[in-house]
Coordinates of C-alpha atoms and ligand atoms in Angstrom, one line a residue:
X27 CA 131.7 83.5 136.6
X28 CA 129.8 86.4 135.1
X29 CA 129.0 89.4 137.3
X30 CA 125.3 89.0 136.9
X31 CA 123.7 85.6 136.3
X32 CA 120.2 85.8 134.9
X33 CA 119.4 82.3 136.1
X34 CA 121.1 82.4 139.4
X35 CA 120.3 83.8 142.8
X36 CA 119.7 87.5 142.5
X37 CA 122.1 89.7 144.4
X38 CA 120.2 92.5 146.0
X39 CA 121.7 96.0 146.5
X40 CA 124.9 97.4 145.2
X41 CA 122.9 99.1 142.5
X42 CA 125.4 102.0 142.2
X43 CA 128.3 99.6 141.6
X44 CA 126.3 97.7 139.0
X45 CA 125.4 100.8 137.1
X46 CA 129.1 101.8 137.0
X47 CA 130.3 98.3 136.0
X48 CA 127.8 97.9 133.2
X49 CA 127.2 101.4 132.0
X50 CA 123.6 101.7 133.2
X51 CA 122.4 105.3 133.3
X52 CA 120.6 106.8 136.3
X53 CA 116.9 107.3 135.8
X54 CA 117.0 110.7 137.6
X55 CA 118.3 112.4 134.4
X56 CA 115.0 111.7 132.7
X57 CA 112.7 112.2 135.6
X58 CA 110.9 115.3 134.2
X59 CA 110.0 113.3 131.0
X60 CA 108.5 110.4 132.9
X61 CA 105.0 110.1 134.4
X62 CA 104.5 111.0 138.0
X63 CA 104.8 107.5 139.6
X64 CA 106.0 106.2 142.9
X65 CA 108.3 103.9 140.9
X66 CA 110.3 106.9 139.9
X67 CA 109.9 109.2 142.9
X68 CA 111.0 106.4 145.3
X69 CA 113.8 105.2 143.2
X70 CA 112.3 101.7 142.6
X71 CA 113.2 102.1 139.0
X72 CA 116.8 103.3 139.3
X73 CA 118.4 103.0 135.9
X74 CA 118.0 102.6 132.2
X75 CA 119.7 102.0 128.9
X76 CA 118.8 104.1 125.9
X77 CA 115.5 105.3 127.4
X78 CA 116.1 108.8 126.0
X79 CA 115.5 107.6 122.4
X80 CA 112.3 106.0 123.5
X81 CA 111.0 109.1 125.3
X82 CA 112.0 111.4 122.4
X83 CA 110.0 109.2 119.9
X84 CA 107.1 109.2 122.3
X85 CA 107.2 113.0 122.6
X86 CA 107.1 113.4 118.9
X87 CA 104.0 111.3 118.8
X88 CA 105.7 108.3 117.1
X89 CA 104.7 104.7 117.8
X90 CA 106.6 103.1 120.8
X91 CA 106.3 99.8 122.5
X92 CA 107.0 98.1 125.8
X93 CA 108.0 94.4 126.0
X94 CA 108.6 92.2 129.0
X95 CA 108.2 88.7 130.3
X96 CA 108.2 86.6 133.4
X97 CA 109.3 83.1 133.9
X98 CA 106.3 81.2 135.3
X99 CA 108.0 79.4 138.2
X100 CA 105.6 79.7 141.1
X101 CA 103.3 81.9 143.0
X102 CA 102.9 85.6 142.1
X103 CA 104.0 87.7 145.0
X104 CA 104.6 91.4 145.8
X105 CA 108.1 91.1 144.5
X106 CA 106.6 90.5 141.0
X107 CA 104.0 93.3 141.3
X108 CA 106.5 96.1 140.5
X109 CA 106.9 94.7 137.0
X110 CA 103.2 94.9 136.5
X111 CA 103.1 98.4 137.9
X112 CA 105.7 99.3 135.2
X113 CA 103.7 97.6 132.5
X114 CA 100.7 99.7 133.5
X115 CA 102.8 102.9 133.5
X116 CA 103.8 102.3 130.0
X117 CA 100.3 101.3 128.9
X118 CA 99.1 104.6 130.3
X119 CA 101.8 106.4 128.3
X120 CA 100.3 104.9 125.2
X121 CA 103.0 102.3 124.4
X122 CA 102.0 99.1 122.6
X123 CA 102.2 96.3 125.1
X124 CA 103.9 92.9 124.5
X125 CA 104.2 90.3 127.3
X126 CA 105.5 86.8 127.1
X127 CA 105.1 83.9 129.4
X128 CA 108.6 82.3 129.3
X129 CA 107.5 78.7 129.3
X130 CA 110.4 77.5 127.1
X131 CA 112.8 79.1 129.6
X132 CA 111.1 77.4 132.6
X133 CA 111.1 74.1 130.7
X134 CA 114.8 74.3 130.0
X135 CA 116.1 75.9 133.2
X136 CA 113.6 75.0 135.9
X137 CA 112.9 71.4 134.8
X138 CA 109.2 72.1 134.5
X139 CA 106.7 70.7 132.0
X140 CA 104.9 73.0 129.6
X141 CA 101.6 72.0 131.0
X142 CA 102.7 72.9 134.5
X143 CA 103.9 76.3 133.5
X144 CA 100.7 76.9 131.6
X145 CA 98.6 76.5 134.7
X146 CA 100.8 78.8 136.6
X147 CA 100.7 81.4 133.9
X148 CA 96.9 81.5 133.9
X149 CA 96.2 81.2 137.6
X150 CA 99.2 83.2 139.0
X151 CA 100.2 85.6 136.2
X152 CA 97.4 86.5 133.8
X153 CA 94.7 86.6 136.4
X154 CA 96.7 88.8 138.6
X155 CA 97.8 91.1 135.7
X156 CA 94.2 91.7 134.8
X157 CA 93.1 92.1 138.4
X158 CA 95.8 94.7 138.8
X159 CA 94.5 96.6 135.8
X160 CA 96.1 95.4 132.7
X161 CA 94.0 95.7 129.6
X162 CA 94.7 92.3 127.9
X163 CA 92.7 93.2 124.8
X164 CA 95.1 95.9 124.1
X165 CA 98.2 93.7 124.5
X166 CA 100.1 91.1 122.5
X167 CA 100.4 88.3 125.1
X168 CA 101.9 84.9 124.0
X169 CA 103.5 81.8 125.4
X170 CA 107.1 81.4 124.1
X171 CA 106.1 77.9 123.0
X172 CA 103.4 79.4 120.8
X173 CA 105.3 82.4 119.5
X174 CA 104.8 81.5 115.9
X175 CA 107.1 80.4 113.0
X176 CA 108.7 83.7 112.3
X177 CA 109.6 84.2 116.0
X178 CA 111.2 80.9 116.2
X179 CA 113.0 81.3 112.9
X180 CA 114.5 84.6 114.0
X181 CA 115.5 83.3 117.3
X182 CA 117.6 80.7 115.5
X183 CA 119.0 83.2 113.1
X184 CA 120.2 85.4 115.9
X185 CA 122.7 82.7 116.9
X186 CA 124.9 83.7 114.0
X187 CA 125.8 87.0 115.7
X188 CA 127.1 85.5 118.9
X189 CA 130.5 83.8 119.6
X190 CA 131.1 81.2 122.2
X191 CA 133.5 83.5 124.0
X192 CA 130.9 86.2 124.1
X193 CA 128.3 83.9 125.5
X194 CA 130.6 82.5 128.1
X195 CA 131.9 85.9 129.1
X196 CA 128.3 87.1 129.5
X197 CA 126.6 84.1 131.1
X198 CA 129.5 82.2 132.6
X199 CA 128.4 79.1 130.7
X200 CA 127.3 78.0 127.2
X201 CA 125.0 75.2 128.4
X202 CA 122.5 74.4 125.6
X203 CA 119.6 75.1 127.9
X204 CA 120.9 78.6 128.7
X205 CA 121.7 79.4 125.1
X206 CA 118.3 78.3 124.0
X207 CA 116.6 80.4 126.6
X208 CA 118.7 83.4 125.8
X209 CA 118.1 83.1 122.0
X210 CA 114.4 82.8 122.8
X211 CA 114.5 85.9 124.9
X212 CA 116.3 88.0 122.2
X213 CA 113.4 87.1 119.9
X214 CA 111.0 88.2 122.7
X215 CA 112.7 91.5 123.0
X216 CA 112.8 92.3 119.3
X217 CA 109.3 90.9 118.6
X218 CA 107.5 94.3 118.8
X219 CA 109.7 95.4 115.9
X220 CA 109.0 92.4 113.6
X221 CA 107.3 93.4 110.4
X222 CA 104.2 91.3 111.4
X223 CA 104.0 93.6 114.5
X224 CA 104.2 96.9 112.7
X225 CA 108.0 97.0 112.0
X226 CA 110.9 98.8 113.7
X227 CA 110.1 101.2 116.5
X228 CA 111.6 102.2 119.9
X229 CA 110.9 99.5 122.5
X230 CA 111.5 99.7 126.3
X231 CA 112.0 96.5 128.3
X232 CA 111.4 96.9 132.1
X233 CA 113.3 94.3 134.0
X234 CA 115.3 93.5 137.1
X235 CA 119.0 94.1 136.8
X236 CA 119.7 90.3 136.6
X237 CA 118.3 90.4 133.1
X238 CA 120.7 93.0 131.9
X239 CA 123.0 90.5 130.2
X240 CA 120.2 89.6 127.8
X241 CA 119.5 93.3 127.1
X242 CA 123.2 93.9 126.3
X243 CA 123.4 91.0 123.9
X244 CA 120.0 91.9 122.2
X245 CA 121.3 95.4 121.6
X246 CA 124.3 93.8 119.8
X247 CA 122.1 91.6 117.8
X248 CA 119.8 94.4 116.8
X249 CA 122.8 96.2 115.4
X250 CA 124.2 93.2 113.5
X251 CA 121.0 91.6 112.1
X252 CA 120.8 92.5 108.5
X253 CA 117.3 91.4 107.6
X254 CA 115.6 94.2 109.5
X255 CA 116.4 97.7 110.7
X256 CA 115.9 97.1 114.4
X257 CA 116.2 99.9 116.9
X258 CA 118.4 98.9 119.8
X259 CA 116.0 98.0 122.6
X260 CA 116.0 100.3 125.6
X261 CA 115.5 99.1 129.2
X262 CA 114.7 100.2 132.7
X263 CA 115.9 98.5 135.8
X264 CA 114.1 98.1 139.0
X265 CA 115.3 97.3 142.5
X266 CA 114.4 93.9 144.0
X267 CA 112.1 94.1 146.9
X268 CA 113.8 92.2 149.8
X269 CA 112.1 89.3 151.6
X270 CA 110.1 89.9 154.8
X271 CA 112.8 88.4 156.9
X272 CA 115.5 90.4 155.1
X273 CA 117.6 88.8 152.3
X274 CA 116.0 87.4 149.2
X275 CA 112.3 87.3 148.4
X276 CA 111.5 83.9 146.9
X277 CA 108.5 82.1 145.6
X278 CA 109.6 78.9 147.2
X279 CA 110.1 80.4 150.7
X280 CA 106.7 81.0 152.1
X281 CA 107.9 83.3 154.9
X282 CA 109.9 85.5 152.6
X283 CA 106.9 86.8 150.5
X284 CA 103.3 87.7 150.6
X285 CA 101.5 86.2 147.6
X286 CA 98.7 88.2 146.0
X287 CA 96.5 85.2 146.8
X288 CA 97.5 84.8 150.4
X289 CA 94.6 84.9 152.9
X290 CA 94.5 88.1 155.0
X291 CA 95.1 85.9 158.0
X292 CA 98.3 84.3 156.7
X293 CA 99.5 87.6 155.3
X294 CA 99.0 89.5 158.6
X295 CA 100.9 86.8 160.5
X296 CA 103.8 87.2 158.1
X297 CA 103.8 90.9 158.9
X298 CA 103.9 90.0 162.6
X299 CA 107.0 87.9 162.0
X300 CA 108.7 90.3 159.6
X301 CA 112.1 91.9 160.2
X302 CA 111.9 95.5 161.3
X303 CA 114.4 98.2 162.0
X304 CA 113.1 98.8 165.5
X305 CA 115.6 99.0 168.3
X306 CA 116.0 96.4 171.1
X307 CA 114.5 98.4 173.9
X308 CA 111.9 101.1 173.9
X309 CA 114.3 103.5 175.4
X310 CA 116.8 103.0 172.7
X311 CA 114.2 103.2 170.0
X312 CA 112.9 106.6 171.3
X313 CA 116.4 107.9 171.5
X314 CA 117.8 106.7 168.2
X315 CA 114.8 106.0 166.0
X316 CA 114.3 103.0 163.7
X317 CA 116.9 101.8 161.2
X318 CA 114.6 102.4 158.3
X319 CA 116.9 100.9 155.7
X320 CA 116.6 97.5 157.5
X321 CA 112.9 97.5 157.9
X322 CA 111.1 95.1 155.6
X323 CA 107.6 96.4 156.6
X324 CA 108.5 99.9 155.6
X325 CA 109.8 98.5 152.3
X326 CA 106.4 96.9 151.6
X327 CA 104.6 100.2 152.3
X328 CA 107.0 102.1 150.1
X329 CA 106.9 99.6 147.2
X330 CA 103.2 98.8 147.2
X331 CA 100.9 99.9 149.9
X332 CA 101.1 103.7 150.1
X333 CA 100.4 105.8 147.0
X334 CA 100.7 109.2 148.4
X335 CA 104.4 110.4 148.7
X336 CA 103.6 112.8 151.6
X337 CA 101.9 110.1 153.6
X338 CA 105.0 107.9 153.2
X339 CA 107.3 110.8 154.2
X340 CA 105.3 111.5 157.3
X341 CA 105.7 107.8 158.4
X342 CA 109.4 107.8 157.5
X343 CA 110.0 110.9 159.7
X344 CA 108.0 109.6 162.7
X345 CA 109.5 106.2 162.5
X346 CA 113.1 107.2 162.0
X347 CA 112.9 109.8 164.8
X348 CA 111.6 107.2 167.2
X349 CA 108.2 108.7 167.7
X350 CA 106.6 105.7 165.9
X351 CA 107.3 102.2 167.2
X352 CA 107.6 99.1 165.0
X353 CA 104.4 97.7 166.4
X354 CA 102.6 100.8 165.2
X355 CA 104.2 100.6 161.8
X356 CA 103.0 97.0 161.6
X357 CA 99.5 98.0 162.6
X358 CA 99.3 100.6 159.8
X359 CA 100.7 98.1 157.3
X360 CA 98.3 95.3 158.4
X361 CA 95.3 97.5 157.8
X362 CA 96.4 98.6 154.4
X363 CA 97.5 95.0 153.4
X364 CA 94.2 93.5 154.5
X365 CA 92.2 96.1 152.5
X366 CA 94.4 95.4 149.5
X367 CA 94.1 91.6 149.6
X368 CA 90.4 91.6 150.2
X369 CA 89.8 93.9 147.3
X370 CA 92.3 92.1 145.1
X371 CA 90.5 88.8 145.7
X372 CA 87.3 90.3 144.4
X373 CA 89.2 91.7 141.4
X374 CA 90.6 88.3 140.7
X375 CA 87.1 86.8 140.5
X376 CA 86.2 89.5 138.0
X377 CA 89.4 88.8 136.0
X378 CA 88.9 85.1 135.7
X379 CA 86.3 85.1 133.0
X380 CA 88.1 87.9 131.1
X381 CA 91.3 85.8 131.0
X382 CA 89.4 82.7 129.9
X383 CA 87.7 84.5 127.1
X384 CA 91.0 86.1 126.0
X385 CA 92.7 82.7 125.8
X386 CA 89.8 81.2 123.9
X387 CA 89.7 84.0 121.3
X388 CA 93.4 84.2 120.6
Ligands
LIG30 N1 114.1 85.7 131.7 C1 113.0 86.4 132.3 C2 112.8 85.9 133.8 O1 113.6 85.1 134.2 C3 111.7 86.2 131.6 C4 111.7 86.7 130.2 C5 111.6 86.0 129.0 C6 111.8 88.1 129.7 N2 111.6 86.8 127.9 C7 111.7 88.1 128.3 C8 111.9 89.3 130.4 C9 111.8 89.2 127.6 C10 112.0 90.5 129.6 C11 111.9 90.4 128.2 O2 111.9 86.2 134.4

């Protein structure tokens, strides 16, 4: 089996080991060149490949781009939101934005129909992206199934540069559904450099570390493909937010996630039931303090609900010293979460006609 399976269950943690095994660079080296974002200061983005080249080009005022995609497999939850936060960060930096809805991948690897995936893309993804602040007018958004002739042509041409051994060593399998999804993804990643899209330029691809196998092979293909002078795509890697009960956060497990469309009532109940790092007795908690690394409520605050670093640090100190109790932490979180969800619901209503219009005019 390969060490990372982009279609399998994601393994959470062990980020240091993965960086070592796969040659992923720590993001901390580039911290001063990156915008001031909680994604960086809290280590949510932890590593990169080749981001130096991207940042240098940006500094010199050259054109740069960001490309990413999500497989439309179910509800959009807080675990997905970090990718959108990253998209917004790069949009603010002035990068061109390309986003794909990976419907061919969902068709081939998740047994879904294209129609089903389209509904999910519109309702769960695009509407949330826009509600979270993405400027769609300023982005190249496309469904893989509608990527255009040149995109599909190149995706097929890229096959020439891979061997069966390489594919099996990287993915653990050379099943046609996986090869097809992978070839499609290479074309996604190189798309911002196609001549129709302004030609070669540095591109960054923000992803979870499970997608690194695709990044590695796309970098190989970029080097070998003769018909264009592609830059090797750069990437940044983000940590996976864990599920509310600990373990994996998953779209199919209601209790593990909070969807951005959950009612406040449901969401607050999930917080009540979430795993915390509080101690068994009050006495023990006061004495030893919370095990903050095992607290899923704190994780939600850190990833999404508190912007101000000093506010988060204050909570971290009080909670880990035992001064703050789990119930109090949950109370703070519930207030922030409710505000977020109520406001987001309103923003989704405003986003809906924008998305509709965008899809019509494409
Ligand atoms: N494979 C990604 C996922 O499972 C989706 C995806 C498709 C993607 N094309 C991409 C991600 C290009 C980054 C870049 O979610």
